[in-house]
Every structure is written in structure tokens, then in C-alpha cells.
mmCIF file of C-alpha atoms in Angstrom:
data_model
loop_
_atom_site.group_PDB
_atom_site.id
_atom_site.type_symbol
_atom_site.label_atom_id
_atom_site.label_comp_id
_atom_site.label_asym_id
_atom_site.label_seq_id
_atom_site.Cartn_x
_atom_site.Cartn_y
_atom_site.Cartn_z
ATOM 1 C CA LEU A 1344 0.187 0.026 -0.474
ATOM 2 C CA SER A 1345 2.797 2.253 -0.054
ATOM 3 C CA SER A 1346 1.854 3.703 -3.319
ATOM 4 C CA MET A 1347 -1.173 5.214 -1.930
ATOM 5 C CA VAL A 1348 0.422 6.750 0.993
ATOM 6 C CA GLY A 1349 -0.554 10.958 1.434
ATOM 7 C CA ARG A 1350 -3.197 10.191 -2.121
ATOM 8 C CA VAL A 1351 -6.094 12.381 -1.410
ATOM 9 C CA PHE A 1352 -9.063 10.072 -2.319
ATOM 10 C CA CYS A 1353 -12.118 12.292 -2.910
ATOM 11 C CA LEU A 1354 -15.765 10.960 -2.453
ATOM 12 C CA PRO A 1355 -19.004 11.990 -2.720
ATOM 13 C CA ALA A 1356 -20.954 13.208 0.038
ATOM 14 C CA SER A 1357 -23.847 11.304 -0.363
ATOM 15 C CA LEU A 1358 -21.712 8.101 0.868
ATOM 16 C CA ARG A 1359 -22.830 7.232 4.199
ATOM 17 C CA MET A 1360 -19.844 8.069 6.444
ATOM 18 C CA ASP A 1361 -21.462 4.626 8.734
ATOM 19 C CA LEU A 1362 -20.488 2.683 5.878
ATOM 20 C CA TRP A 1363 -17.244 4.329 5.005
ATOM 21 C CA LEU A 1364 -16.178 4.462 8.738
ATOM 22 C CA THR A 1365 -16.682 0.382 8.786
ATOM 23 C CA LEU A 1366 -14.268 -0.002 5.707
ATOM 24 C CA LEU A 1367 -11.263 2.166 6.579
ATOM 25 C CA PRO A 1368 -9.757 -0.725 8.523
ATOM 26 C CA LEU A 1369 -10.259 -3.271 5.575
ATOM 27 C CA ALA A 1370 -9.145 -0.768 3.073
ATOM 28 C CA SER A 1371 -5.733 -0.295 4.843
ATOM 29 C CA LEU A 1372 -5.524 -4.268 4.389
ATOM 30 C CA ALA A 1373 -6.447 -3.450 0.184
ATOM 31 C CA LEU A 1374 -9.250 -5.648 0.373
ATOM 32 C CA VAL A 1375 -11.386 -3.246 -0.801
ATOM 33 C CA PRO A 1376 -10.592 -1.847 -4.143
ATOM 34 C CA LEU A 1377 -10.232 1.823 -3.680
ATOM 35 C CA THR A 1378 -10.689 3.224 -7.755
ATOM 36 C CA PHE A 1379 -11.264 6.374 -6.660
ATOM 37 C CA ALA A 1380 -10.061 9.373 -8.898
ATOM 38 C CA LEU A 1381 -6.635 10.019 -7.051
ATOM 39 C CA SER A 1382 -3.655 12.941 -6.810
ATOM 40 C CA ASN A 1383 -0.153 12.190 -8.153
ATOM 41 C CA VAL A 1384 1.861 9.878 -6.016
ATOM 42 C CA LEU A 1385 4.373 10.176 -3.808
ATOM 43 C CA GLY A 1386 7.861 9.906 -4.190
ATOM 44 C CA ALA A 1387 9.282 6.726 -3.810
ATOM 45 C CA SER A 1388 9.867 4.685 -0.228
ATOM 46 C CA GLY A 1389 12.583 3.918 1.736
ATOM 47 C CA GLY A 1390 15.105 6.271 4.455
ATOM 48 C CA SER A 1391 16.350 8.684 1.457
ATOM 49 C CA GLN A 1392 12.866 9.989 0.546
ATOM 50 C CA THR A 1393 11.558 10.562 3.715
ATOM 51 C CA SER A 1394 11.995 14.020 3.651
ATOM 52 C CA THR A 1395 11.075 14.461 -0.018
ATOM 53 C CA SER A 1396 7.860 12.617 0.775
ATOM 54 C CA LEU A 1397 7.442 14.299 3.930
ATOM 55 C CA SER A 1398 7.648 17.796 2.275
ATOM 56 C CA LYS A 1399 4.789 16.071 -0.491
ATOM 57 C CA LEU A 1400 2.618 15.136 1.983
ATOM 58 C CA ILE A 1401 2.223 18.809 4.208
ATOM 59 C CA PRO A 1402 0.988 20.771 1.323
ATOM 60 C CA ARG A 1403 -1.378 18.205 0.508
ATOM 61 C CA PHE A 1404 -3.216 18.313 4.221
ATOM 62 C CA LYS A 1405 -4.430 22.167 2.612
ATOM 63 C CA SER A 1406 -6.905 19.554 0.570
ATOM 64 C CA HIS A 1407 -8.613 19.225 4.181
ATOM 65 C CA LEU A 1408 -9.337 22.701 4.475
ATOM 66 C CA ASP A 1409 -10.441 23.711 1.470
ATOM 67 C CA PHE A 1410 -12.834 20.446 0.895
ATOM 68 C CA PRO A 1411 -16.036 21.708 -0.183
ATOM 69 C CA PRO A 1412 -19.185 20.397 1.926
ATOM 70 C CA SER A 1413 -20.161 18.278 -0.950
ATOM 71 C CA SER A 1414 -17.724 16.193 -0.661
ATOM 72 C CA THR A 1415 -15.818 14.049 1.572
ATOM 73 C CA VAL A 1416 -11.718 13.885 1.622
ATOM 74 C CA LEU A 1417 -9.438 10.977 2.572
ATOM 75 C CA THR A 1418 -5.782 10.564 3.135
ATOM 76 C CA TYR A 1419 -4.318 7.396 3.917
ATOM 77 C CA LEU A 1420 -1.346 7.797 6.617
ATOM 78 C CA GLU A 1421 -0.355 3.974 6.425
ATOM 79 C CA ILE A 1422 -1.291 0.790 8.263
ATOM 80 C CA ASN A 1423 -4.407 1.737 9.457
ATOM 81 C CA GLY A 1424 -4.113 5.573 9.764
ATOM 82 C CA TRP A 1425 -6.550 8.009 7.686
ATOM 83 C CA LEU A 1426 -7.017 11.857 7.877
ATOM 84 C CA LEU A 1427 -10.827 12.263 7.022
ATOM 85 C CA SER A 1428 -12.989 15.101 6.165
ATOM 86 C CA SER A 1429 -16.330 15.745 5.454
ATOM 87 C CA SER A 1430 -19.377 17.812 6.776
ATOM 88 C CA HIS A 1431 -17.193 20.300 7.894
ATOM 89 C CA THR A 1432 -15.699 18.001 10.395
ATOM 90 C CA THR A 1433 -12.297 16.211 10.225
ATOM 91 C CA LEU A 1434 -10.886 13.072 12.094
ATOM 92 C CA LEU A 1435 -7.637 11.290 12.204
ATOM 93 C CA VAL A 1436 -8.463 7.988 12.569
ATOM 94 C CA ASP A 1437 -6.320 4.598 14.197
ATOM 95 C CA PRO A 1438 -2.783 7.151 13.400
ATOM 96 C CA ILE A 1439 0.554 5.811 13.995
ATOM 97 C CA LEU A 1440 2.701 8.682 13.544
ATOM 98 C CA VAL A 1441 5.578 9.056 15.716
ATOM 99 C CA GLY A 1442 8.291 5.988 15.932
ATOM 100 C CA ASP A 1443 7.276 2.724 14.786
ATOM 101 C CA LEU A 1444 4.738 -0.734 15.181
ATOM 102 C CA ASP A 1445 6.328 -2.584 17.742
ATOM 103 C CA PHE A 1446 3.188 -4.003 19.906
ATOM 104 C CA GLY A 1447 5.177 -3.118 23.472
ATOM 105 C CA ILE A 1448 7.450 -6.009 22.380
ATOM 106 C CA PRO A 1449 10.113 -4.145 20.009
ATOM 107 C CA SER A 1450 12.779 -7.261 20.166
ATOM 108 C CA VAL A 1451 9.981 -9.754 18.985
ATOM 109 C CA TYR A 1452 8.353 -7.190 16.095
ATOM 110 C CA ARG A 1453 8.933 -3.841 14.810
ATOM 111 C CA GLY A 1454 7.270 -2.735 11.899
ATOM 112 C CA ARG A 1455 8.583 0.584 10.444
ATOM 113 C CA LYS A 1456 6.689 2.597 7.798
ATOM 114 C CA ARG A 1457 8.007 2.667 4.113
ATOM 115 C CA ILE A 1458 7.219 6.279 3.613
ATOM 116 C CA LEU A 1459 6.263 8.338 6.624
ATOM 117 C CA PRO A 1460 8.735 10.028 9.216
ATOM 118 C CA SER A 1461 9.607 7.635 12.456
ATOM 119 C CA SER A 1462 11.972 9.892 13.653
ATOM 120 C CA PRO A 1463 11.176 11.734 16.714
ATOM 121 C CA GLY A 1464 11.856 15.663 14.864
ATOM 122 C CA ASP A 1465 9.818 14.278 11.597
ATOM 123 C CA ALA A 1466 6.954 12.551 13.264
ATOM 124 C CA LYS A 1467 6.352 15.468 15.196
ATOM 125 C CA ARG A 1468 6.246 18.155 12.109
ATOM 126 C CA LEU A 1469 4.228 16.015 10.961
ATOM 127 C CA ILE A 1470 1.913 16.324 13.597
ATOM 128 C CA ASP A 1471 1.721 20.324 14.006
ATOM 129 C CA SER A 1472 1.300 20.317 10.222
ATOM 130 C CA LEU A 1473 -1.449 18.204 10.461
ATOM 131 C CA PRO A 1474 -4.932 20.788 9.585
ATOM 132 C CA PRO A 1475 -7.550 21.482 12.529
ATOM 133 C CA LEU A 1476 -8.806 18.155 14.362
ATOM 134 C CA ASP A 1477 -12.447 17.922 15.100
ATOM 135 C CA GLY A 1478 -11.526 14.200 16.834
ATOM 136 C CA LEU A 1479 -10.048 11.510 16.891
ATOM 137 C CA LEU A 1480 -11.610 8.459 16.034
ATOM 138 C CA ILE A 1481 -9.649 4.914 17.464
ATOM 139 C CA THR A 1482 -11.450 1.431 16.025
ATOM 140 C CA GLN A 1483 -9.630 -0.631 18.471
ATOM 141 C CA GLY A 1484 -7.411 -0.881 21.759
ATOM 142 C CA LEU A 1485 -4.328 -2.621 20.209
ATOM 143 C CA ASP A 1486 -0.982 -1.124 19.121
ATOM 144 C CA ASP A 1487 -2.041 -0.998 15.628
ATOM 145 C CA HIS A 1488 -5.021 1.549 16.170
ATOM 146 C CA ALA A 1489 -4.133 3.132 19.999
ATOM 147 C CA HIS A 1490 -0.227 4.024 19.494
ATOM 148 C CA VAL A 1491 0.420 5.385 22.453
ATOM 149 C CA ARG A 1492 3.676 7.340 21.210
ATOM 150 C CA THR A 1493 1.312 9.060 18.745
ATOM 151 C CA LEU A 1494 -1.505 9.583 21.494
ATOM 152 C CA ARG A 1495 0.982 11.508 23.179
ATOM 153 C CA GLU A 1496 2.240 13.682 20.598
ATOM 154 C CA LEU A 1497 -1.297 14.651 19.978
ATOM 155 C CA ARG A 1498 -2.210 15.205 23.338
ATOM 156 C CA ARG A 1499 0.494 17.490 23.098
ATOM 157 C CA ARG A 1500 -0.572 19.641 20.196
ATOM 158 C CA ASP A 1501 -4.349 19.233 21.600
ATOM 159 C CA PRO A 1502 -5.062 18.465 25.573
ATOM 160 C CA ASN A 1503 -8.800 18.896 25.071
ATOM 161 C CA LEU A 1504 -8.974 17.177 21.597
ATOM 162 C CA PRO A 1505 -12.284 14.684 21.162
ATOM 163 C CA ILE A 1506 -11.756 11.404 21.243
ATOM 164 C CA VAL A 1507 -14.065 8.398 20.553
ATOM 165 C CA ALA A 1508 -12.853 5.055 21.322
ATOM 166 C CA PRO A 1509 -14.071 1.319 22.219
ATOM 167 C CA PRO A 1510 -13.731 0.793 26.346
ATOM 168 C CA SER A 1511 -10.781 -1.582 25.433
ATOM 169 C CA ALA A 1512 -8.170 1.717 24.645
ATOM 170 C CA ARG A 1513 -8.960 3.116 27.700
ATOM 171 C CA ALA A 1514 -5.378 2.352 28.866
ATOM 172 C CA ALA A 1515 -3.754 3.712 25.670
ATOM 173 C CA ILE A 1516 -5.585 7.297 25.921
ATOM 174 C CA GLU A 1517 -5.624 7.701 29.460
ATOM 175 C CA VAL A 1518 -2.847 5.841 31.479
ATOM 176 C CA GLY A 1519 -0.429 5.535 28.096
ATOM 177 C CA ALA A 1520 -0.962 9.134 26.518
ATOM 178 C CA GLY A 1521 -2.789 11.160 29.537
ATOM 179 C CA PHE A 1522 -5.466 12.470 28.014
ATOM 180 C CA GLY A 1523 -8.458 13.320 30.451
ATOM 181 C CA ALA A 1524 -11.247 10.985 31.077
ATOM 182 C CA GLN A 1525 -13.655 13.866 29.870
ATOM 183 C CA ASN A 1526 -12.232 13.968 26.214
ATOM 184 C CA VAL A 1527 -13.182 10.099 25.536
ATOM 185 C CA GLN A 1528 -16.640 8.965 24.533
ATOM 186 C CA TYR A 1529 -16.118 5.159 24.634
ATOM 187 C CA VAL A 1530 -18.292 3.168 22.693
ATOM 188 C CA LYS A 1531 -19.826 -0.425 22.664
ATOM 189 C CA ARG A 1532 -20.972 -1.865 19.965
ATOM 190 C CA GLY A 1533 -24.708 -1.136 18.507
ATOM 191 C CA GLU A 1534 -23.994 2.448 20.412
ATOM 192 C CA THR A 1535 -23.082 6.361 18.073
ATOM 193 C CA ALA A 1536 -21.360 8.767 19.377
ATOM 194 C CA ARG A 1537 -21.452 12.272 17.247
ATOM 195 C CA PHE A 1538 -18.611 14.214 16.471
ATOM 196 C CA VAL A 1539 -19.078 17.849 15.392
ATOM 197 C CA PRO A 1540 -16.938 20.445 14.241
ATOM 198 C CA ARG A 1541 -14.894 22.493 16.786
ATOM 199 C CA GLY A 1542 -14.326 26.020 14.579
ATOM 200 C CA SER A 1543 -16.212 28.807 14.911
ATOM 201 C CA ALA A 1544 -17.127 29.397 11.146
ATOM 202 C CA ALA A 1545 -19.104 26.138 11.176
ATOM 203 C CA ALA A 1546 -20.566 25.957 14.575
ATOM 204 C CA GLY A 1547 -24.464 24.653 13.992
ATOM 205 C CA CYS A 1548 -22.884 23.131 10.731
ATOM 206 C CA GLY A 1549 -22.291 19.404 9.861
ATOM 207 C CA GLY A 1550 -20.995 16.829 12.156
ATOM 208 C CA LEU A 1551 -20.222 12.984 11.714
ATOM 209 C CA THR A 1552 -21.960 10.302 13.616
ATOM 210 C CA VAL A 1553 -20.055 6.928 14.355
ATOM 211 C CA ARG A 1554 -21.831 3.807 14.421
#
């Protein structure tokens, strides 16, 4: 999936967002064919390409600042991570932006990203370059969805970031990353939660419901 990283997917707003939030983890595993109109691909993967890829990726976040209400914008951020904008609302989904994926056992397993930077300095720059976020969606409590090092950096950037997550992610969010319980709405199967735009310009408009 390295060729998908940083591409911008523009979808009709008429698509049901609850369906697409269900499909995102599957798309991350390449189990769902993605046949939308794409922007130009990033440069080739590899350590020597990291700074180049980052310099190309950051300007593409502007697509999430300027997207029309009639469309949905998705940017793939490797592994299970996505940046999603629709209905005046921008969400970060299951991001792994700081360091490698190691499930807390780096001597046994270490998954390295192919394009996005892993060094603390570049990862901090990437997180600080994200567009204003209306919320963070965590879909599981495992490290490949609730990545503690990334969550800590997101708390540094925005300690009041609204979060929707399953109860299994509580330890990573509150203990590991230090977010306050007041930030988080924990939802179980069959329950719903809603993200609303935080900016004054979009107050009372839009919003996304997670099922």
C-alpha cells in the first residue's frame, strides 16, 4: 500500500459515512479495491525519501482545509491511519505517526513505515502540520490502532481533542497518553457517538456520527 500513502481520495458526500468508517480498516489491508480519482503519488519509499515524501505530503493537508461540503476527502497515512474530512468535520483515524509499530515488544516485532517519517523530529513536524482536528477516532485498543506514542504527541498538540474509542482503548488513551477522561466518549457495539465541528465558522453545521 506504499503507493497509496498521501494520496487524496475525493468521494461524494452522499456516501454514508458510517459505511466508510466500517470500510477504512479493510481498505488499510487492501481488501477493498479503491478506484477513486487520485492525486499524484508520492515519491518512492525508503529512508532516503523520507524528507522528500514529507515535503510532498504536508501541502496535501490543505485539501482538508479547502474541501467543499459536497465532498469527502480521505488521506491514507499508512497501516490503519487515515485523515478524513466531511460535513465540515475533520477526523484523524487510528494514526501511527510517531516511531515504529512494535506492540510494546520491540525485540520480538517491529513494523516500520515505508514512507511516513519515524524519527521524533520529523514525526512532530508531521503532527504539527495536520489541519485543525475536530476529533480522533480509535477503532480498537491494540497498538496498531491506539498507538500510545502517537497519542502522546496528539495530546501535546491539543490536550482537549475530542476522542471516540472502544473501552478496550482506555488504558492507551488515559494511562499511556495522559488524555483526561472528559475528552473521551467510549462506545460499545450498537452505540453511537457524534463528532461536531469545533471551529466557530462551522458552528451548528455538519458533524459526523460513528456507529
